[in-house]
PDB file of C-alpha atoms in Angstrom:
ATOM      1  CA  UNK J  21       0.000   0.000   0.000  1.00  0.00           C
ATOM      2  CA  UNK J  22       2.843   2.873   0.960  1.00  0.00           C
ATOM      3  CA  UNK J  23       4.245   1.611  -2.564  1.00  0.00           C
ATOM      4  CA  UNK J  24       0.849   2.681  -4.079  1.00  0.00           C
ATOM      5  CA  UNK J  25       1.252   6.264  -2.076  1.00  0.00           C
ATOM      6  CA  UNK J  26       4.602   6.779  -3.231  1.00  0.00           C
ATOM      7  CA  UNK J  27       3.807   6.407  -6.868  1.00  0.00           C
ATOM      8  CA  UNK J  28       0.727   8.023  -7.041  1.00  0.00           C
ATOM      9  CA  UNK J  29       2.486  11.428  -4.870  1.00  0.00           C
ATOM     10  CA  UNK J  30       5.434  10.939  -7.642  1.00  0.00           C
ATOM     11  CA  UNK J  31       2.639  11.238 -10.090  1.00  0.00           C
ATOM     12  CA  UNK J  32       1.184  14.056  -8.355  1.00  0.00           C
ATOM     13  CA  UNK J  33       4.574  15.504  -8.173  1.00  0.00           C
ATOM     14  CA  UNK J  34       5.059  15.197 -12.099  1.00  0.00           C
ATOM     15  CA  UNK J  35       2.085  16.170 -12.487  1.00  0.00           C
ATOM     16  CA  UNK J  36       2.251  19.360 -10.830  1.00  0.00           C
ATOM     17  CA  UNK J  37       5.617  20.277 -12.537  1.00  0.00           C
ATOM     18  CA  UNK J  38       3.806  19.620 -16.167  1.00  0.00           C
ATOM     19  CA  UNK J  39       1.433  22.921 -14.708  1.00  0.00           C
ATOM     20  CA  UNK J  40      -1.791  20.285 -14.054  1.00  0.00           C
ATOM     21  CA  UNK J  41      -2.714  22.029 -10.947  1.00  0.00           C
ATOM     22  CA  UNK J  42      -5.907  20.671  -9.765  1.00  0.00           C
ATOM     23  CA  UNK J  43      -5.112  16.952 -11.125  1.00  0.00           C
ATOM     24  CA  UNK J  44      -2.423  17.052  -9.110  1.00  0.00           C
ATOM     25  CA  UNK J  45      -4.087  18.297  -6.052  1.00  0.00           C
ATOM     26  CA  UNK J  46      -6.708  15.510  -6.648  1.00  0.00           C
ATOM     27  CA  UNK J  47      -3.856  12.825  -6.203  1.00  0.00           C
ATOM     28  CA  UNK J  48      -2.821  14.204  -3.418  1.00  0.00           C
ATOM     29  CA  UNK J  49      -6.157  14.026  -1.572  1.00  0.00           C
ATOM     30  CA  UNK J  50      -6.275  10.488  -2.697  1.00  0.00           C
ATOM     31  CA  UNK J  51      -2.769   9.978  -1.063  1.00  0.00           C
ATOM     32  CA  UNK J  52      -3.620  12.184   2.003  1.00  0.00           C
ATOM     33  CA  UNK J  53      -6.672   9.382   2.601  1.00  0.00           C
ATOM     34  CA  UNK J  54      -5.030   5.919   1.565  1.00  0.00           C
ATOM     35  CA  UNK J  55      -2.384   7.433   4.126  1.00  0.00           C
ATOM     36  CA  UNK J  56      -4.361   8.154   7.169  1.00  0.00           C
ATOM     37  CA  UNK J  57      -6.339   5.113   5.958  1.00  0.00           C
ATOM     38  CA  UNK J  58      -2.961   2.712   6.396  1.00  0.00           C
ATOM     39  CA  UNK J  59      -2.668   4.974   9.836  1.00  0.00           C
ATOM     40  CA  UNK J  60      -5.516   3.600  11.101  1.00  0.00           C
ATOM     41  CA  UNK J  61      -5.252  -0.044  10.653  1.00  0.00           C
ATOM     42  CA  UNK J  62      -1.308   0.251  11.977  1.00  0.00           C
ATOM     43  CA  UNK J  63      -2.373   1.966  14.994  1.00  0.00           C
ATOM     44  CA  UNK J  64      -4.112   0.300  16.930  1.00  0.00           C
ATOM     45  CA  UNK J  65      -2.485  -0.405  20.151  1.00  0.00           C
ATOM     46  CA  UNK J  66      -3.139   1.722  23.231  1.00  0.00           C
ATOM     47  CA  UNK J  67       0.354   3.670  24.020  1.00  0.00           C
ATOM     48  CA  UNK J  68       1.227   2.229  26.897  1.00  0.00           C
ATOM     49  CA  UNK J  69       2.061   5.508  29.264  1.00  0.00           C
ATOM     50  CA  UNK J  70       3.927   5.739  32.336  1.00  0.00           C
ATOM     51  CA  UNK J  71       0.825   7.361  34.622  1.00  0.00           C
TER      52      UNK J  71
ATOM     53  CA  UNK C   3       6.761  35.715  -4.399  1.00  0.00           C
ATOM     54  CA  UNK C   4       9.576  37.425  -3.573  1.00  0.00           C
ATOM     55  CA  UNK C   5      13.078  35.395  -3.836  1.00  0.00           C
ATOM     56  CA  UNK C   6      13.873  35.251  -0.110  1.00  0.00           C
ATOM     57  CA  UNK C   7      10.479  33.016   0.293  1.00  0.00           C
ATOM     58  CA  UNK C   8      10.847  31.138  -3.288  1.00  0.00           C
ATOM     59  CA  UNK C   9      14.415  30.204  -1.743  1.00  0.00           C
ATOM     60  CA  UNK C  10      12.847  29.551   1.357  1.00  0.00           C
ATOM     61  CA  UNK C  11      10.492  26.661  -0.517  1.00  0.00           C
ATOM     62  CA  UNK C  12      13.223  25.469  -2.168  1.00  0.00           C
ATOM     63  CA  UNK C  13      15.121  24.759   0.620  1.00  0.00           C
ATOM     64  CA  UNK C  14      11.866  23.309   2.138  1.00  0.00           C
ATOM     65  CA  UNK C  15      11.972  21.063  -0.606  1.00  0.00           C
ATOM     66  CA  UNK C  16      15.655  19.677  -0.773  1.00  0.00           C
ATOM     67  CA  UNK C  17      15.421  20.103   3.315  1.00  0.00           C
ATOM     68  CA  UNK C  18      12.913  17.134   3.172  1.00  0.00           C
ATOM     69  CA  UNK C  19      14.479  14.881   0.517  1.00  0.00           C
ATOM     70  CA  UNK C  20      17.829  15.206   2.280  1.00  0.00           C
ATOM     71  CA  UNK C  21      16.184  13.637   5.190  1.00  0.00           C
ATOM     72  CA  UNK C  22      14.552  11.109   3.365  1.00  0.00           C
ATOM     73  CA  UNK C  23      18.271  10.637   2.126  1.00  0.00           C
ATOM     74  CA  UNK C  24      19.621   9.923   5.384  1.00  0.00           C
ATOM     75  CA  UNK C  25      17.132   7.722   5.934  1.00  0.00           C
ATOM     76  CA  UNK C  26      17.724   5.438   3.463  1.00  0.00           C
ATOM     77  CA  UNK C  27      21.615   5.719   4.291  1.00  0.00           C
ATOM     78  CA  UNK C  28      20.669   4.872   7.541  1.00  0.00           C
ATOM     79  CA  UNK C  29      18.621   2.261   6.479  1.00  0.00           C
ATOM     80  CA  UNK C  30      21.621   0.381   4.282  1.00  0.00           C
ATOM     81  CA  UNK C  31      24.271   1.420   6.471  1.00  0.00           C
ATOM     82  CA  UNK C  32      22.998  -0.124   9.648  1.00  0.00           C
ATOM     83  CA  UNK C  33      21.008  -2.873   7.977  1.00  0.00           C
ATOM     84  CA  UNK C  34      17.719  -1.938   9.773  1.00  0.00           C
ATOM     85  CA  UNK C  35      14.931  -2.152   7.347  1.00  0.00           C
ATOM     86  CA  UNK C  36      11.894   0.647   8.068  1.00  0.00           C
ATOM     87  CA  UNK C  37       9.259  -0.897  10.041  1.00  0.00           C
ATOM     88  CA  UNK C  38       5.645   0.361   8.788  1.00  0.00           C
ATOM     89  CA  UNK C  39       5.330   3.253  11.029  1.00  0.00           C
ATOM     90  CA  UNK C  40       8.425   4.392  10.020  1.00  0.00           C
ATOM     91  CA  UNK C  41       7.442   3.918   6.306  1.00  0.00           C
ATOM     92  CA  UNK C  42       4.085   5.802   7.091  1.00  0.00           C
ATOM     93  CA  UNK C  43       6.694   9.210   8.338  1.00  0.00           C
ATOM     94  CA  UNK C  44       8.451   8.862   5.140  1.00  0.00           C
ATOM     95  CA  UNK C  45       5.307   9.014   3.288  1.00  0.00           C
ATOM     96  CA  UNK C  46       4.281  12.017   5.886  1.00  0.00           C
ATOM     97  CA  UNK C  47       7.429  13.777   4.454  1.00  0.00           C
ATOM     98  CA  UNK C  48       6.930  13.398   1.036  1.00  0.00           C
ATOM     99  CA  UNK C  49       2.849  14.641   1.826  1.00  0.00           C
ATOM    100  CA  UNK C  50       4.207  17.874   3.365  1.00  0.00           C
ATOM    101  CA  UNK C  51       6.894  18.371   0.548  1.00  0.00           C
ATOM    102  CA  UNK C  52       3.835  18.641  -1.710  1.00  0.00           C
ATOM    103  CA  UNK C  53       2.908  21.848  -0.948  1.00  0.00           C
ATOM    104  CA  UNK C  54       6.424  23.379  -1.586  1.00  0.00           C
ATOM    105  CA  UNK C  55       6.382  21.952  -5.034  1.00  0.00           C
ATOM    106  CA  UNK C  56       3.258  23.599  -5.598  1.00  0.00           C
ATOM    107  CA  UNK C  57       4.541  26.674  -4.733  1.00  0.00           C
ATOM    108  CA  UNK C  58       7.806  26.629  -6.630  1.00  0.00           C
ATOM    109  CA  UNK C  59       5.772  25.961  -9.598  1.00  0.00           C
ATOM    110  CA  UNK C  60       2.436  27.722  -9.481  1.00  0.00           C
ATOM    111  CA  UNK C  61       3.853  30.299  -7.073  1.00  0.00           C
ATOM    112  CA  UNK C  62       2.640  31.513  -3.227  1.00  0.00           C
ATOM    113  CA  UNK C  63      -1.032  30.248  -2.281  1.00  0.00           C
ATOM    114  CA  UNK C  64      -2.168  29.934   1.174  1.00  0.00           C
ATOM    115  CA  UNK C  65      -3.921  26.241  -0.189  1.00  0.00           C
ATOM    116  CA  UNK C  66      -0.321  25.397  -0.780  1.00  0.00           C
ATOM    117  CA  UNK C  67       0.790  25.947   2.491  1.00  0.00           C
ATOM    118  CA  UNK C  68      -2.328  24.099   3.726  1.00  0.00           C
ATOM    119  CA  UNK C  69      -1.220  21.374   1.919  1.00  0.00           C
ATOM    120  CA  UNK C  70       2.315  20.948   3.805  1.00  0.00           C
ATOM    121  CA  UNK C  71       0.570  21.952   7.083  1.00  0.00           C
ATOM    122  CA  UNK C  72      -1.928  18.742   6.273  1.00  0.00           C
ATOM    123  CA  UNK C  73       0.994  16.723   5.894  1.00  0.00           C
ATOM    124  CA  UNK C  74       2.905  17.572   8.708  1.00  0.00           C
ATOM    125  CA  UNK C  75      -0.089  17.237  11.162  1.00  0.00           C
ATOM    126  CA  UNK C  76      -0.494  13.454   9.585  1.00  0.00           C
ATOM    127  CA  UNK C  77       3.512  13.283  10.298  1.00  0.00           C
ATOM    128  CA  UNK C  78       2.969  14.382  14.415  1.00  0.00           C
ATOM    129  CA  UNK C  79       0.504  12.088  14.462  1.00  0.00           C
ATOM    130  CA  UNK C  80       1.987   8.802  12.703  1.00  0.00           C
ATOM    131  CA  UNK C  81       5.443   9.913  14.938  1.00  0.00           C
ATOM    132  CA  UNK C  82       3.668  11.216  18.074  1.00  0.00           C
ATOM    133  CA  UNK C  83       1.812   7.560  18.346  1.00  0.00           C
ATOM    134  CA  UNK C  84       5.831   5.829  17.877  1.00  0.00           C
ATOM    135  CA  UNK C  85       7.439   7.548  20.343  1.00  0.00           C
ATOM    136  CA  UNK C  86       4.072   7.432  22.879  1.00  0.00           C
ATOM    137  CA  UNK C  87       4.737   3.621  22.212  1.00  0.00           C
ATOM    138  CA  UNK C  88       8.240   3.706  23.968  1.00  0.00           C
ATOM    139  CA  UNK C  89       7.812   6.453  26.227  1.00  0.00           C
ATOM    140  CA  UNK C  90       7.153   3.885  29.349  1.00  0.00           C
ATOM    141  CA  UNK C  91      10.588   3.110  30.810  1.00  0.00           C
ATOM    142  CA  UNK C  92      12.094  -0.168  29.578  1.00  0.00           C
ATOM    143  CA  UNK C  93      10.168   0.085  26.424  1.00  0.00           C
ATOM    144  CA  UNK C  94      12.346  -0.826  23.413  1.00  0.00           C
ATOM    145  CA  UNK C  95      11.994   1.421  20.848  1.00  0.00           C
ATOM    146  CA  UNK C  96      12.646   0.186  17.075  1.00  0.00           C
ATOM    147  CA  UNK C  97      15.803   0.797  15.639  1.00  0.00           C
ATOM    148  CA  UNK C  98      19.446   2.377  16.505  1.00  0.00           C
ATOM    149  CA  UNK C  99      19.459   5.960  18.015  1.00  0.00           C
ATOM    150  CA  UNK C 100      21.009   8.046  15.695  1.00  0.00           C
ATOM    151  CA  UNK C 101      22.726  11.232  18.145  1.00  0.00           C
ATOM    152  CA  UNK C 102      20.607  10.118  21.519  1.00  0.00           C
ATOM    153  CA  UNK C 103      17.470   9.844  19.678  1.00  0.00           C
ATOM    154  CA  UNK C 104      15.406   7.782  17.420  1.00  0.00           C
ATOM    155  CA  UNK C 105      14.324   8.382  14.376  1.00  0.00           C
ATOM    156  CA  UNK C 106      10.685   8.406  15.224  1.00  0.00           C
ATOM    157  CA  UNK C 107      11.473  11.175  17.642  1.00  0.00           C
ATOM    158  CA  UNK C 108      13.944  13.269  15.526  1.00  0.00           C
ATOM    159  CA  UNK C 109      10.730  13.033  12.556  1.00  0.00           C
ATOM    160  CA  UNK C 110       8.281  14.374  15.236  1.00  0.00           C
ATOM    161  CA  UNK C 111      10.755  17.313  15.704  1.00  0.00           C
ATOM    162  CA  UNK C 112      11.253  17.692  12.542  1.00  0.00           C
ATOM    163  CA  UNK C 113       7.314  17.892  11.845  1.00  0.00           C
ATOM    164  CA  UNK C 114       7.107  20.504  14.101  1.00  0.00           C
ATOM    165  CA  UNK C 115       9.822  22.365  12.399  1.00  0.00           C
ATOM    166  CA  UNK C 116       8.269  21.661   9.021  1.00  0.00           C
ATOM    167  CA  UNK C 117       4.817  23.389  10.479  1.00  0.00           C
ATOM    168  CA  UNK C 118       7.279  26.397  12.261  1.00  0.00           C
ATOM    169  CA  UNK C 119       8.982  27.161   8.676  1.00  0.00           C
ATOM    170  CA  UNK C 120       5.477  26.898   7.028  1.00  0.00           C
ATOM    171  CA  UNK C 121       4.218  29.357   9.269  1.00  0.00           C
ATOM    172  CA  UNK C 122       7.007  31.942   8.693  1.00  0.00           C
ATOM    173  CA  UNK C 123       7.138  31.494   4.956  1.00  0.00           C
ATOM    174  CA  UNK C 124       3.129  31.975   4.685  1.00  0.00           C
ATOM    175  CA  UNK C 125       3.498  34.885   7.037  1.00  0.00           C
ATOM    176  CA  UNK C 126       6.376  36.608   4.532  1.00  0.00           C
ATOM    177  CA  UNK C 127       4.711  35.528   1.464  1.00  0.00           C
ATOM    178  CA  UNK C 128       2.569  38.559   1.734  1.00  0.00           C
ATOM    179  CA  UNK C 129       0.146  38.852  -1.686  1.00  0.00           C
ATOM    180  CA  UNK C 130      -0.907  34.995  -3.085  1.00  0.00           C
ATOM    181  CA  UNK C 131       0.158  34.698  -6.817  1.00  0.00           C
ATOM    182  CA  UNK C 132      -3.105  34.911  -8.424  1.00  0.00           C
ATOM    183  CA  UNK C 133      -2.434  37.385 -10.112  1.00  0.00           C
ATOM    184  CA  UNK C 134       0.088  35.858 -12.307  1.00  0.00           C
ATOM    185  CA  UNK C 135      -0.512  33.874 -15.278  1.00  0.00           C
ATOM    186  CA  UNK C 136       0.589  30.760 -15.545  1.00  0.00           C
ATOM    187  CA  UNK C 137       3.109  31.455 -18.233  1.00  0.00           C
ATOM    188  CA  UNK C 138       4.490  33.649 -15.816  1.00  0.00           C
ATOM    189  CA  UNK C 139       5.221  31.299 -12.949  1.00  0.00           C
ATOM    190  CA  UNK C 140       6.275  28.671 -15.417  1.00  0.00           C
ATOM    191  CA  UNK C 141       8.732  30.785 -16.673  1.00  0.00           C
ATOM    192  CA  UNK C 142       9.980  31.320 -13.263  1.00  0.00           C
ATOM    193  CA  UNK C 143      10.101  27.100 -12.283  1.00  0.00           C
ATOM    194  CA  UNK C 144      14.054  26.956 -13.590  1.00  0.00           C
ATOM    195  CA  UNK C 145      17.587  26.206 -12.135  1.00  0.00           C
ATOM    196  CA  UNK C 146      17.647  25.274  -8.236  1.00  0.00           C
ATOM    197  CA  UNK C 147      13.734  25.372  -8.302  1.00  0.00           C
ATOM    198  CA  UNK C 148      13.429  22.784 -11.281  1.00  0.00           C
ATOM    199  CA  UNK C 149      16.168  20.684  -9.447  1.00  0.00           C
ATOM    200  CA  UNK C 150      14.259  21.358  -6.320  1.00  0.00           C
ATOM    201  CA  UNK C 151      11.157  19.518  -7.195  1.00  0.00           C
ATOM    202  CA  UNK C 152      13.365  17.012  -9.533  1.00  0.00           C
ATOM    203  CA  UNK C 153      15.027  15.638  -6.797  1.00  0.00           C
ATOM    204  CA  UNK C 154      12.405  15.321  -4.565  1.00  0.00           C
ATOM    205  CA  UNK C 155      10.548  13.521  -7.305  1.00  0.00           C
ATOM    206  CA  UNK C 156      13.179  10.988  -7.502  1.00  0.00           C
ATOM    207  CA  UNK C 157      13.602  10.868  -3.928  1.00  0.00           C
ATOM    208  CA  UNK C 158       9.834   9.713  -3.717  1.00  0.00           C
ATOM    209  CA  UNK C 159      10.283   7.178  -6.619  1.00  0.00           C
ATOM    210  CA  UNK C 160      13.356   5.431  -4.512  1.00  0.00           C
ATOM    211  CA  UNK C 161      10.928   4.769  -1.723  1.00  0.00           C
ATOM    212  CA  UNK C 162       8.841   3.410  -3.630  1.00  0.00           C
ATOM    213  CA  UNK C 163      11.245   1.416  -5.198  1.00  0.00           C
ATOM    214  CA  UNK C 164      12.371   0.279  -1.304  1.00  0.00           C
ATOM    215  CA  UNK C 165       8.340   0.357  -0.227  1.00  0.00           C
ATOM    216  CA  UNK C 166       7.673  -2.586  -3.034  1.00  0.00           C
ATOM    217  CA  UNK C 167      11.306  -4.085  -2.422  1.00  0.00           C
ATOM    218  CA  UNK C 168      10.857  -4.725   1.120  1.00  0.00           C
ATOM    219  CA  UNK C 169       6.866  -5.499   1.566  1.00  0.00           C
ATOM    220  CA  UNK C 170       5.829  -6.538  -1.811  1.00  0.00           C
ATOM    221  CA  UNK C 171       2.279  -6.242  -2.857  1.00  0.00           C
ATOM    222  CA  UNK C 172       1.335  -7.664   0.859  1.00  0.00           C
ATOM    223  CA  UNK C 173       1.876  -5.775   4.566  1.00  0.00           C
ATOM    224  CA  UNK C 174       4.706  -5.193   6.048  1.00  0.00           C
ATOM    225  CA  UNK C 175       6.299  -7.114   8.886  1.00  0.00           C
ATOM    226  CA  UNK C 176       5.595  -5.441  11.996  1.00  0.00           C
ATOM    227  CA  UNK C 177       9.168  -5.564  13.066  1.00  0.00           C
ATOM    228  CA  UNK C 178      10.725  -6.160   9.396  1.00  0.00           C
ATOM    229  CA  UNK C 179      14.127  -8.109   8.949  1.00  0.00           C
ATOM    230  CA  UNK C 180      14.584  -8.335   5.703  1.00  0.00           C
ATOM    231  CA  UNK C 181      13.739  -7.719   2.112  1.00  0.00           C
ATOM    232  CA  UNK C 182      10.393  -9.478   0.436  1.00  0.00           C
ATOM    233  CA  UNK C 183      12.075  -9.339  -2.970  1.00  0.00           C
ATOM    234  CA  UNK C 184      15.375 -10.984  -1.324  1.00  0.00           C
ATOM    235  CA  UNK C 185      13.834 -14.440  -1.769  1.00  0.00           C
ATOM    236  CA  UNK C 186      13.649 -14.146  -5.805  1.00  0.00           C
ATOM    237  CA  UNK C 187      16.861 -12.847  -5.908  1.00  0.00           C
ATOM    238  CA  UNK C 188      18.809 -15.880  -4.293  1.00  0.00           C
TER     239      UNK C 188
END
């Protein structure tokens, strides 16, 4: 899955330097989501603090 | 955009693929393959480095800035939850300290530093670039802007290169030791 995020933020990347503005902006939001997506199913322990 | 905030994304940009460098040295020196928190603040990195190559190429926009400050609030959190993970005495922590600290803790500063120079450079931006036609800006995207974004471009491409190399299409190990395309390559 990070593999997938990579590529599609290089795309976004190359996108953005061709002058696609909103394209590019568009793959970012997708990456922003799958990110904080793969967050979510990573984190899922309780920190365990020192209280 | 004046040039003292154009440099200042610039240096935003090559500020964040250097440390993505180091991490991969760090990675290959030492033999410690990112575990997938670790991989999920590299990907927080490139997120916030997103909204510097916007503005080197489209010039200032507060959205831009938005952008980084986005990704740099998903990098506190992905780093914040690592280091709350080892903050118990005794905890191990994952990984070799690099100068009393690890990594996880040295990205959460640097998150915070990435939302700090954000801040300043949307502060001194002063009048967004809407004004300016796109032929204008693109005629500005050249030398150590161009090579800016190029490297961070590449930079992004490597880890995903070392994302696929090490996990495959599957998960990653929790507490990785080696390489998922190591066992075709024997």
């Amino acid at each position: 899955m990070t593999t997938l995020i990579f590529l599609v933020m290089a795309i976004a990347m190359m996108t953005a330097s061709a002058g696609y503005r909103g394209t590019a902006i568009g793959l970012f939001g997708v990456s922003f989501i799958a990110a904080v997506l793969w967050l979510d199913r990573y984190a899922i322990e309780m920190p365990r603090l020192p209280l | 955009m004046g040039p003292f905030v154009r440099l200042g994304n610039a240096a935003g940009a090559v500020g964040i693929a250097t440390v993505l460098l180091i991490a991969f040295g760090l990675q290959f020196g030492l033999n410690e393959p990112p575990c997938p928190l670790c991989t999920l603040q590299r990907v927080a990195f490139v997120l916030c480095s997103f909204g510097f190559v916007l503005n080197l190429r489209f010039g200032v926009q507060p959205l831009h800035y938005g952008l980084t400050l986005l990704g740099a609030l998903f990098g506190v959190v992905a780093s914040g939850y690592q280091v709350l993970q080892h903050i118990a005495p005794g905890a191990a922590a994952y990984g070799s300290p690099l100068l009393g600290m690890h990594l996880d803790t040295w990205s959460l500063l640097l998150f915070f530093a990435v939302i700090a120079v954000a801040a300043l450079l949307l502060m001194m931006s002063g009048r967004p670039d809407h004004d300016r036609s796109d032929h204008q800006t693109a005629m500005r995207f050249r030398g150590i802007l161009r090579f800016a974004v190029y490297l961070l471009i590449a930079v992004t491409l490597a880890n995903a290169a070392n994302s696929f190399a090490q996990c495959g299409a599957t998960e990653c190990a929790a507490k990785p030791t080696g390489y998922w395309i190591s066992q075709y390559l024997r």
